[in-house]
Amino acid sequence: MKTIHLAPGYRLELVASEPLVQDPIALDFGPDGRMYIIEMPGFMPDESGKDSREPTGRIVLLEDTNNDGRMDKRTVFLDGLVLPRALKVLERGVLVGEPPNLWLARDTDGDGKADTKEKLNDSYGRAEGNLEHNANSLLWGMDNWIYTSEHDWYYRFKNGKFEAKQTLSRGQWGASMDDAGRIYRNWNEQPLFVDAVPANYFMRNPNLVRTRGAYEELIGRKDTATWPIRPTRGVNRGYRDGVLRSDGTITTYSAAGSPVIFRGDQLPKEVQGNAFITDSTGNLVHRLIISDDGSGRLSARDAYKQGEFVASTDERFRPVNLAGGPDGTLYIVDMYRGVVQDGQYQTDYLRDYIKQRKLELPVGLGRIYRVVHETTKREAVPALNKETTTKLVEMLSHPNGWRRDMAQQLIVERGDKSVAPALNELALKAADYRTKLHALWALDGLEAIEPATVTQALSDSSPDVRTAAIRISERWLKDPKHAVAAAVLKMQEEKNYSVLRQLAASLGTLPPAARFKPLSDLLEKWGADPILVDVIISGLSGQETEMLNQVLKGKPLKDATEMLAGAISKARNPAATQKLLDLAADAKRESEQRLAILRGVDFGLSPSGRSGGGRPATLGGGAAAIPVAATAPGRPPAVPPMAFSREPAALTALLKDSSTDLATIAKRIASRVTWPGKPDLPPEVAKLTPDEEKRFAAGRDVYNQICAACHQPDGLGKEKIAAPLVQSKYVTGSAVLPIRILIAGKEGAIGLMPPPALSDDQIAAVLTYIRREWGHTASAVAAADVKEIRGMTASRKVPWTEADLDKVPLGFGPPRQTQ
């Protein structure tokens, strides 16, 4: 512990260490205050560089039997698991995420060991998915839904029954919640994102081309930095310029994960509501201060100019998870090992570093720490499971967020509606807005919420309470004549962005005839906010054309015009798209309006904006819906082109327009549509031979097992994680490029795609698959081709960059200097 340094006034207390805890990756506290830990001995267990798929994973229960603050008893609650990734302790049992299964394990006789294991769901990630990109986290949110990370489902127990609902996949490792119930996540190179609006709203309109509001970036890469206190050359891309400072420390995040919004009461107020982020490769825990600009818009900044909240000089200090505790402090899960980079993702540079430093072994170690301050007062761990439901209602006023959360969870789990009057009293009269929020959501979870309570909460002084009340009011909005609906409609003069965004989302649940005008009014007034734009369009399914016509009559709203036109064209209705092209070709219109309409059509017709995939676009965090490059000449697009019954005169005119911008966009659109007699129609696609068909089928299996978690089953990629494969020049062009990429890996703006350690046959198969799937028509790839390229590039030890690949000759043959 002498190697670990903290901000002034703070210190660590050792809670548990090996052999009591081994290879820990996450923890959760039960209602009784006991600690449950996921142990993952299957992660990089030896020098092979491969993760173990043996059933060695387990959930252990740690107890402090003498109340001295250190764990002294270990019980294996559940074992025989393959790389378990998430747990949530409930009163009814323990939820365990072991891809692809979500289990409910129960200890029925009180011995600390699970006696039963019930499968609740079999789509919690992928059994063969790569370790760094798979479903994780089980966070009980304030709205009583259980949230995940890097997974497109979330869950709840309603009236004793388990429910699963699809959502947008966001984050990479970990999820957290603030006092208002907003959900936070991150990914390994960017520390903090928030769902400014619950992501489920974006699922209701399949024609969205953007989802601003879900996964909003709170701090840009250029605005944050990491400051390790030891050289951290053992990072995957330490060989690249700019990754390390001259002293060998990483300049920014390499393994950001487990964001936790601290909501405890035993650390100073200065850190309450702050975000804490682990970075195991930097041997540190970073602190971010989250701020509201006064109008409901959030941002974050580094807490220290050139420093960290926690940092160590020990290379094996590997903080991989954080958690707030029942005692009001912050807990750190330290996996304590030399290697924390999944073998599949290791560069040759890192492999050499690991061998030089002899970091492969030992494994089987681990520590749990408690962060305390010189002002921290030790509190007894509560046993909320033994409290009456009435007592739990009182606990909703506790200053420690963990206790409030657990009390609400238990109230909802028990389903005891006898406490509804007490909850109602708190919802309306509590002095603390946080107590009001918990009471409102507990009433909602019990199905005991009353219209009068919601109506009064709509005018609460706290914007967070007003936001929650609007969302809860949706159960009555199906009837626009209901008194609650009338009260919600009166809130259009609201000024707070958080409230306005929720208002826009909830108004979309009104019947179509009743929702159009209030949404139109909001769009006219607040159309400069891209989050409001996307939330409004999410609730306008089937009414986008009507809304666009309304927008075009008023003041210029460039962003709203683009997104509405995108949604209309994404529906792939030729007649509706033709009308958009007519509008864009109208020279009497302002040039910016014409450009906005045409950009929208471009977005909607691009592969990433197509409507047939069953999921909306997942672009958030400030990203725009950028269409991929236009289809190469002579090759059909990866989705069927939109077919017009005759040549679209408006498009032809736009192709000849004097405006370079209009003509350029029109050219892209022309590559995605067709009509009778269109010149340069693509040639007929040659059929695969029987052997190539077998290779294609084998490649599909390889893709689904190894690639789909990142690049997605539809090949459209995942925002900030993996590039789209659909229409990628590296997929549909010369096979020499993707072969090189799969042998040595590739890095670029998104990050590193490491070599997946596939055989020649596997590479040939998976490339044959992606070169002929999703409408692609490129040639099959033979194992002999892969073998040839592997021999030509045997000396290459670093991943390819786009600049390198641009220099590669596009044919097979003898080696050259550009290999």
CSV table of C-alpha atoms in Angstrom, one decimal, residues 214-535:
chain,number,residue,atom,x,y,z
A,214,ALA,CA,-28.2,8.9,-25.7
A,215,TYR,CA,-24.5,8.6,-24.7
A,216,GLU,CA,-23.6,12.3,-24.7
A,217,GLU,CA,-19.9,13.0,-24.3
A,218,LEU,CA,-19.3,15.1,-21.3
A,219,ILE,CA,-15.6,15.9,-21.8
A,220,GLY,CA,-13.6,15.9,-25.1
A,221,ARG,CA,-10.4,14.0,-25.6
A,222,LYS,CA,-8.4,17.3,-25.8
A,223,ASP,CA,-9.9,18.6,-22.5
A,224,THR,CA,-8.7,15.7,-20.3
A,225,ALA,CA,-5.4,14.0,-19.6
A,226,THR,CA,-4.0,11.3,-17.3
A,227,TRP,CA,-1.0,11.7,-15.0
A,228,PRO,CA,0.4,8.4,-13.9
A,229,ILE,CA,3.2,8.5,-11.3
A,230,ARG,CA,5.3,5.8,-12.9
A,231,PRO,CA,6.4,5.1,-16.5
A,232,THR,CA,3.5,3.2,-18.2
A,233,ARG,CA,5.2,1.9,-21.3
A,234,GLY,CA,3.2,-1.4,-21.0
A,235,VAL,CA,0.3,-0.1,-23.0
A,236,ASN,CA,-0.9,-1.6,-26.2
A,237,ARG,CA,0.2,1.3,-28.5
A,238,GLY,CA,3.2,2.6,-26.5
A,239,TYR,CA,5.2,2.5,-29.7
A,240,ARG,CA,3.1,5.3,-31.3
A,241,ASP,CA,4.1,8.9,-31.2
A,242,GLY,CA,2.0,10.9,-28.7
A,243,VAL,CA,0.8,7.9,-26.7
A,244,LEU,CA,3.6,8.4,-24.1
A,245,ARG,CA,5.3,11.5,-22.7
A,246,SER,CA,9.0,11.7,-22.6
A,247,ASP,CA,9.0,10.3,-19.1
A,248,GLY,CA,7.1,7.2,-20.3
A,249,THR,CA,3.7,8.0,-18.9
A,250,ILE,CA,0.5,7.8,-20.9
A,251,THR,CA,-0.9,11.1,-22.0
A,252,THR,CA,-4.6,10.0,-21.9
A,253,TYR,CA,-6.8,7.0,-21.2
A,254,SER,CA,-5.9,3.6,-22.5
A,255,ALA,CA,-8.3,1.5,-20.4
A,256,ALA,CA,-10.9,3.8,-19.0
A,257,GLY,CA,-13.7,1.9,-17.4
A,258,SER,CA,-16.1,1.5,-14.5
A,259,PRO,CA,-17.4,5.1,-14.2
A,260,VAL,CA,-18.9,5.7,-10.8
A,261,ILE,CA,-20.8,8.8,-9.7
A,262,PHE,CA,-19.9,9.1,-6.0
A,263,ARG,CA,-23.1,9.5,-4.0
A,264,GLY,CA,-21.9,8.5,-0.5
A,265,ASP,CA,-21.9,10.6,2.6
A,266,GLN,CA,-18.5,9.7,4.2
A,267,LEU,CA,-16.2,11.6,1.9
A,268,PRO,CA,-16.1,15.4,1.6
A,269,LYS,CA,-18.8,17.3,-0.3
A,270,GLU,CA,-16.2,18.3,-2.8
A,271,VAL,CA,-16.3,14.8,-4.3
A,272,GLN,CA,-20.0,14.1,-4.0
A,273,GLY,CA,-21.5,13.9,-7.4
A,274,ASN,CA,-18.1,13.6,-9.0
A,275,ALA,CA,-17.3,10.9,-11.5
A,276,PHE,CA,-14.4,8.4,-10.7
A,277,ILE,CA,-12.9,6.5,-13.6
A,278,THR,CA,-10.4,3.6,-13.5
A,279,ASP,CA,-7.6,3.1,-15.9
A,280,SER,CA,-5.8,-0.1,-15.1
A,281,THR,CA,-3.0,0.5,-17.7
A,282,GLY,CA,-2.2,3.8,-16.1
A,283,ASN,CA,-2.4,2.3,-12.5
A,284,LEU,CA,-4.7,5.1,-11.5
A,285,VAL,CA,-8.2,6.3,-10.6
A,286,HIS,CA,-9.2,9.6,-12.3
A,287,ARG,CA,-11.6,12.2,-10.9
A,288,LEU,CA,-13.9,14.3,-13.0
A,289,ILE,CA,-16.1,17.2,-11.7
A,290,ILE,CA,-19.5,17.2,-13.3
A,291,SER,CA,-21.2,20.6,-13.6
A,292,ASP,CA,-24.6,21.9,-14.7
A,293,ASP,CA,-24.5,25.2,-16.5
A,294,GLY,CA,-27.6,26.3,-14.7
A,295,SER,CA,-30.0,25.4,-17.5
A,296,GLY,CA,-29.8,21.6,-17.3
A,297,ARG,CA,-26.9,21.0,-19.6
A,298,LEU,CA,-24.0,18.9,-18.2
A,299,SER,CA,-20.3,18.9,-18.7
A,300,ALA,CA,-17.2,17.5,-17.0
A,301,ARG,CA,-13.7,18.7,-16.2
A,302,ASP,CA,-10.6,17.2,-14.7
A,303,ALA,CA,-10.5,17.7,-10.9
A,304,TYR,CA,-6.7,18.2,-10.9
A,305,LYS,CA,-4.6,20.2,-13.4
A,306,GLN,CA,-1.7,17.6,-13.4
A,307,GLY,CA,-2.6,14.9,-11.0
A,308,GLU,CA,-4.8,11.9,-10.1
A,309,PHE,CA,-7.1,11.0,-7.3
A,310,VAL,CA,-5.4,7.6,-6.8
A,311,ALA,CA,-2.2,6.5,-8.5
A,312,SER,CA,0.5,3.9,-7.8
A,313,THR,CA,4.1,3.2,-8.6
A,314,ASP,CA,3.3,-0.5,-8.6
A,315,GLU,CA,2.8,-1.8,-12.2
A,316,ARG,CA,0.6,-4.6,-10.9
A,317,PHE,CA,-1.9,-2.2,-9.3
A,318,ARG,CA,-4.8,-2.7,-11.6
A,319,PRO,CA,-8.0,-0.9,-10.6
A,320,VAL,CA,-10.7,-2.4,-12.8
A,321,ASN,CA,-13.9,-1.5,-10.9
A,322,LEU,CA,-15.4,0.9,-8.4
A,323,ALA,CA,-18.4,0.9,-6.2
A,324,GLY,CA,-20.1,3.1,-3.6
A,325,GLY,CA,-20.6,1.2,-0.3
A,326,PRO,CA,-23.2,0.9,2.4
A,327,ASP,CA,-20.8,2.7,4.7
A,328,GLY,CA,-20.8,5.8,2.5
A,329,THR,CA,-17.3,5.4,1.1
A,330,LEU,CA,-15.8,4.4,-2.2
A,331,TYR,CA,-14.4,0.9,-2.9
A,332,ILE,CA,-11.7,0.0,-5.5
A,333,VAL,CA,-11.4,-3.5,-7.1
A,334,ASP,CA,-7.8,-4.2,-7.8
A,335,MET,CA,-7.2,-7.2,-10.0
A,336,TYR,CA,-3.5,-7.0,-9.1
A,337,ARG,CA,-1.7,-8.7,-11.9
A,338,GLY,CA,0.8,-7.9,-14.6
A,339,VAL,CA,-1.3,-8.4,-17.7
A,340,VAL,CA,-4.7,-6.7,-18.1
A,341,GLN,CA,-4.8,-6.6,-21.9
A,342,ASP,CA,-6.8,-9.4,-23.5
A,343,GLY,CA,-4.6,-11.6,-25.5
A,344,GLN,CA,-6.7,-11.1,-28.7
A,345,TYR,CA,-6.0,-7.4,-28.6
A,346,GLN,CA,-2.2,-7.4,-27.7
A,347,THR,CA,0.2,-5.9,-30.2
A,348,ASP,CA,3.6,-7.4,-30.7
A,349,TYR,CA,5.0,-4.4,-28.9
A,350,LEU,CA,3.0,-5.2,-25.8
A,351,ARG,CA,3.7,-8.9,-26.0
A,352,ASP,CA,7.4,-8.2,-26.1
A,353,TYR,CA,7.1,-5.8,-23.1
A,354,ILE,CA,5.2,-8.4,-21.1
A,355,LYS,CA,7.9,-11.0,-21.7
A,356,GLN,CA,10.7,-8.6,-20.9
A,357,ARG,CA,9.1,-7.6,-17.6
A,358,LYS,CA,7.9,-11.2,-16.8
A,359,LEU,CA,4.4,-9.9,-16.2
A,360,GLU,CA,2.5,-13.1,-17.2
A,361,LEU,CA,2.7,-14.6,-13.7
A,362,PRO,CA,1.7,-14.8,-10.9
A,363,VAL,CA,-2.1,-14.7,-11.3
A,364,GLY,CA,-4.7,-15.5,-8.6
A,365,LEU,CA,-4.0,-12.3,-6.7
A,366,GLY,CA,-6.3,-9.4,-5.9
A,367,ARG,CA,-7.2,-6.7,-3.5
A,368,ILE,CA,-10.2,-4.7,-2.4
A,369,TYR,CA,-9.6,-1.2,-1.0
A,370,ARG,CA,-11.8,1.3,0.7
A,371,VAL,CA,-11.2,5.1,0.1
A,372,VAL,CA,-11.6,7.1,3.3
A,373,HIS,CA,-10.9,10.7,4.3
A,374,GLU,CA,-9.4,12.1,7.4
A,375,THR,CA,-13.0,13.3,8.2
A,376,THR,CA,-14.6,9.9,7.6
A,377,LYS,CA,-16.6,8.4,10.4
A,378,ARG,CA,-16.9,4.7,10.4
A,379,GLU,CA,-20.5,3.5,10.4
A,380,ALA,CA,-22.0,0.1,11.1
A,381,VAL,CA,-23.0,-1.8,8.0
A,382,PRO,CA,-26.8,-1.8,7.8
A,383,ALA,CA,-28.8,-4.9,7.4
A,384,LEU,CA,-31.7,-3.4,5.3
A,385,ASN,CA,-33.0,-6.9,4.5
A,386,LYS,CA,-34.1,-7.2,8.1
A,387,GLU,CA,-35.9,-3.8,8.1
A,388,THR,CA,-39.7,-3.5,7.8
A,389,THR,CA,-40.9,-1.8,4.6
A,390,THR,CA,-42.1,1.1,6.7
A,391,LYS,CA,-38.5,1.6,8.0
A,392,LEU,CA,-37.3,1.3,4.4
A,393,VAL,CA,-39.5,4.3,3.5
A,394,GLU,CA,-37.7,6.3,6.1
A,395,MET,CA,-34.3,5.2,4.6
A,396,LEU,CA,-35.2,7.1,1.4
A,397,SER,CA,-34.1,10.2,3.3
A,398,HIS,CA,-30.7,8.9,4.2
A,399,PRO,CA,-27.7,11.1,2.9
A,400,ASN,CA,-25.9,8.0,1.5
A,401,GLY,CA,-27.1,7.2,-2.0
A,402,TRP,CA,-26.4,3.5,-1.6
A,403,ARG,CA,-28.9,3.2,1.2
A,404,ARG,CA,-31.5,5.2,-0.6
A,405,ASP,CA,-31.1,3.0,-3.7
A,406,MET,CA,-31.2,-0.2,-1.8
A,407,ALA,CA,-34.2,0.9,0.2
A,408,GLN,CA,-36.1,1.8,-3.0
A,409,GLN,CA,-35.1,-1.5,-4.6
A,410,LEU,CA,-36.4,-3.5,-1.6
A,411,ILE,CA,-39.6,-1.6,-1.4
A,412,VAL,CA,-40.3,-2.3,-5.1
A,413,GLU,CA,-39.1,-6.0,-4.8
A,414,ARG,CA,-41.5,-6.6,-1.9
A,415,GLY,CA,-44.4,-5.0,-3.6
A,416,ASP,CA,-46.0,-3.9,-0.3
A,417,LYS,CA,-48.5,-1.2,-1.3
A,418,SER,CA,-49.4,-0.5,2.4
A,419,VAL,CA,-46.5,2.1,2.4
A,420,ALA,CA,-48.0,4.1,-0.5
A,421,PRO,CA,-49.4,6.8,1.8
A,422,ALA,CA,-46.0,7.3,3.5
A,423,LEU,CA,-44.3,7.4,0.1
A,424,ASN,CA,-46.8,9.9,-1.2
A,425,GLU,CA,-46.1,12.1,1.7
A,426,LEU,CA,-42.4,12.1,1.0
A,427,ALA,CA,-42.9,12.6,-2.7
A,428,LEU,CA,-44.8,15.8,-2.1
A,429,LYS,CA,-43.3,17.2,1.1
A,430,ALA,CA,-39.7,15.9,1.6
A,431,ALA,CA,-37.1,18.6,2.1
A,432,ASP,CA,-34.6,16.9,-0.1
A,433,TYR,CA,-35.3,16.6,-3.8
A,434,ARG,CA,-33.5,13.2,-3.8
A,435,THR,CA,-36.0,11.8,-1.4
A,436,LYS,CA,-38.8,13.0,-3.5
A,437,LEU,CA,-37.4,11.3,-6.6
A,438,HIS,CA,-36.9,7.9,-4.8
A,439,ALA,CA,-40.5,8.2,-3.4
A,440,LEU,CA,-42.0,8.9,-6.8
A,441,TRP,CA,-40.2,6.0,-8.5
A,442,ALA,CA,-41.0,3.7,-5.6
A,443,LEU,CA,-44.7,4.5,-6.1
A,444,ASP,CA,-44.3,4.0,-9.8
A,445,GLY,CA,-42.6,0.6,-9.2
A,446,LEU,CA,-45.4,-0.4,-6.9
A,447,GLU,CA,-48.1,0.6,-9.4
A,448,ALA,CA,-49.4,2.9,-6.6
A,449,ILE,CA,-48.7,6.3,-8.2
A,450,GLU,CA,-51.7,8.7,-8.2
A,451,PRO,CA,-52.5,11.4,-10.8
A,452,ALA,CA,-52.7,14.1,-8.1
A,453,THR,CA,-49.2,13.3,-6.9
A,454,VAL,CA,-47.7,13.5,-10.4
A,455,THR,CA,-49.6,16.7,-11.2
A,456,GLN,CA,-48.2,18.4,-8.1
A,457,ALA,CA,-44.7,17.1,-8.8
A,458,LEU,CA,-44.8,18.7,-12.2
A,459,SER,CA,-44.6,22.1,-10.6
A,460,ASP,CA,-41.9,21.1,-8.1
A,461,SER,CA,-39.0,23.6,-7.6
A,462,SER,CA,-36.5,20.9,-8.5
A,463,PRO,CA,-36.0,20.4,-12.3
A,464,ASP,CA,-35.0,16.7,-11.6
A,465,VAL,CA,-38.3,16.1,-9.8
A,466,ARG,CA,-40.2,17.8,-12.7
A,467,THR,CA,-38.3,15.6,-15.2
A,468,ALA,CA,-39.2,12.5,-13.3
A,469,ALA,CA,-42.9,13.5,-13.0
A,470,ILE,CA,-43.2,14.1,-16.7
A,471,ARG,CA,-41.8,10.6,-17.4
A,472,ILE,CA,-44.0,8.9,-14.9
A,473,SER,CA,-47.0,10.8,-16.3
A,474,GLU,CA,-46.8,8.8,-19.5
A,475,ARG,CA,-49.2,6.1,-18.2
A,476,TRP,CA,-52.0,8.7,-18.6
A,477,LEU,CA,-50.9,10.4,-21.8
A,478,LYS,CA,-52.6,8.0,-24.0
A,479,ASP,CA,-55.7,9.9,-23.2
A,480,PRO,CA,-55.0,13.6,-24.1
A,481,LYS,CA,-58.1,14.7,-22.2
A,482,HIS,CA,-56.8,13.3,-18.9
A,483,ALA,CA,-56.0,15.9,-16.3
A,484,VAL,CA,-52.4,14.8,-16.1
A,485,ALA,CA,-52.0,15.2,-19.9
A,486,ALA,CA,-53.4,18.7,-19.6
A,487,ALA,CA,-50.9,19.5,-16.9
A,488,VAL,CA,-48.0,18.2,-18.9
A,489,LEU,CA,-49.1,20.1,-22.0
A,490,LYS,CA,-48.9,23.3,-19.9
A,491,MET,CA,-45.2,22.8,-19.4
A,492,GLN,CA,-44.1,24.0,-22.8
A,493,GLU,CA,-42.9,27.3,-21.3
A,494,GLU,CA,-40.2,25.4,-19.3
A,495,LYS,CA,-36.7,26.8,-19.6
A,496,ASN,CA,-34.6,23.9,-18.2
A,497,TYR,CA,-33.1,21.7,-20.9
A,498,SER,CA,-33.3,18.6,-18.9
A,499,VAL,CA,-37.0,19.1,-18.3
A,500,LEU,CA,-37.6,20.2,-21.9
A,501,ARG,CA,-35.9,17.1,-23.4
A,502,GLN,CA,-38.0,14.8,-21.2
A,503,LEU,CA,-41.1,16.8,-22.1
A,504,ALA,CA,-40.3,16.3,-25.8
A,505,ALA,CA,-39.7,12.6,-25.2
A,506,SER,CA,-42.9,12.1,-23.3
A,507,LEU,CA,-45.1,14.1,-25.6
A,508,GLY,CA,-44.3,11.6,-28.2
A,509,THR,CA,-46.4,9.0,-26.3
A,510,LEU,CA,-49.6,11.1,-27.0
A,511,PRO,CA,-51.8,9.9,-29.8
A,512,PRO,CA,-50.6,11.2,-33.2
A,513,ALA,CA,-53.2,13.8,-33.6
A,514,ALA,CA,-52.6,15.2,-30.1
A,515,ARG,CA,-48.8,15.2,-30.2
A,516,PHE,CA,-48.1,17.0,-33.5
A,517,LYS,CA,-48.8,20.6,-32.5
A,518,PRO,CA,-47.0,20.6,-29.1
A,519,LEU,CA,-44.0,18.9,-30.7
A,520,SER,CA,-44.0,21.4,-33.5
A,521,ASP,CA,-44.1,24.2,-31.1
A,522,LEU,CA,-41.2,22.8,-29.2
A,523,LEU,CA,-39.2,22.3,-32.4
A,524,GLU,CA,-39.8,25.8,-33.5
A,525,LYS,CA,-38.6,27.3,-30.2
A,526,TRP,CA,-35.8,24.9,-29.3
A,527,GLY,CA,-34.8,23.5,-32.7
A,528,ALA,CA,-31.2,24.7,-32.2
A,529,ASP,CA,-30.7,21.9,-29.6
A,530,PRO,CA,-29.8,18.7,-31.5
A,531,ILE,CA,-30.9,16.5,-28.5
A,532,LEU,CA,-34.4,18.0,-28.6
A,533,VAL,CA,-34.5,17.6,-32.4
A,534,ASP,CA,-33.7,13.9,-32.2
A,535,VAL,CA,-36.0,13.2,-29.3
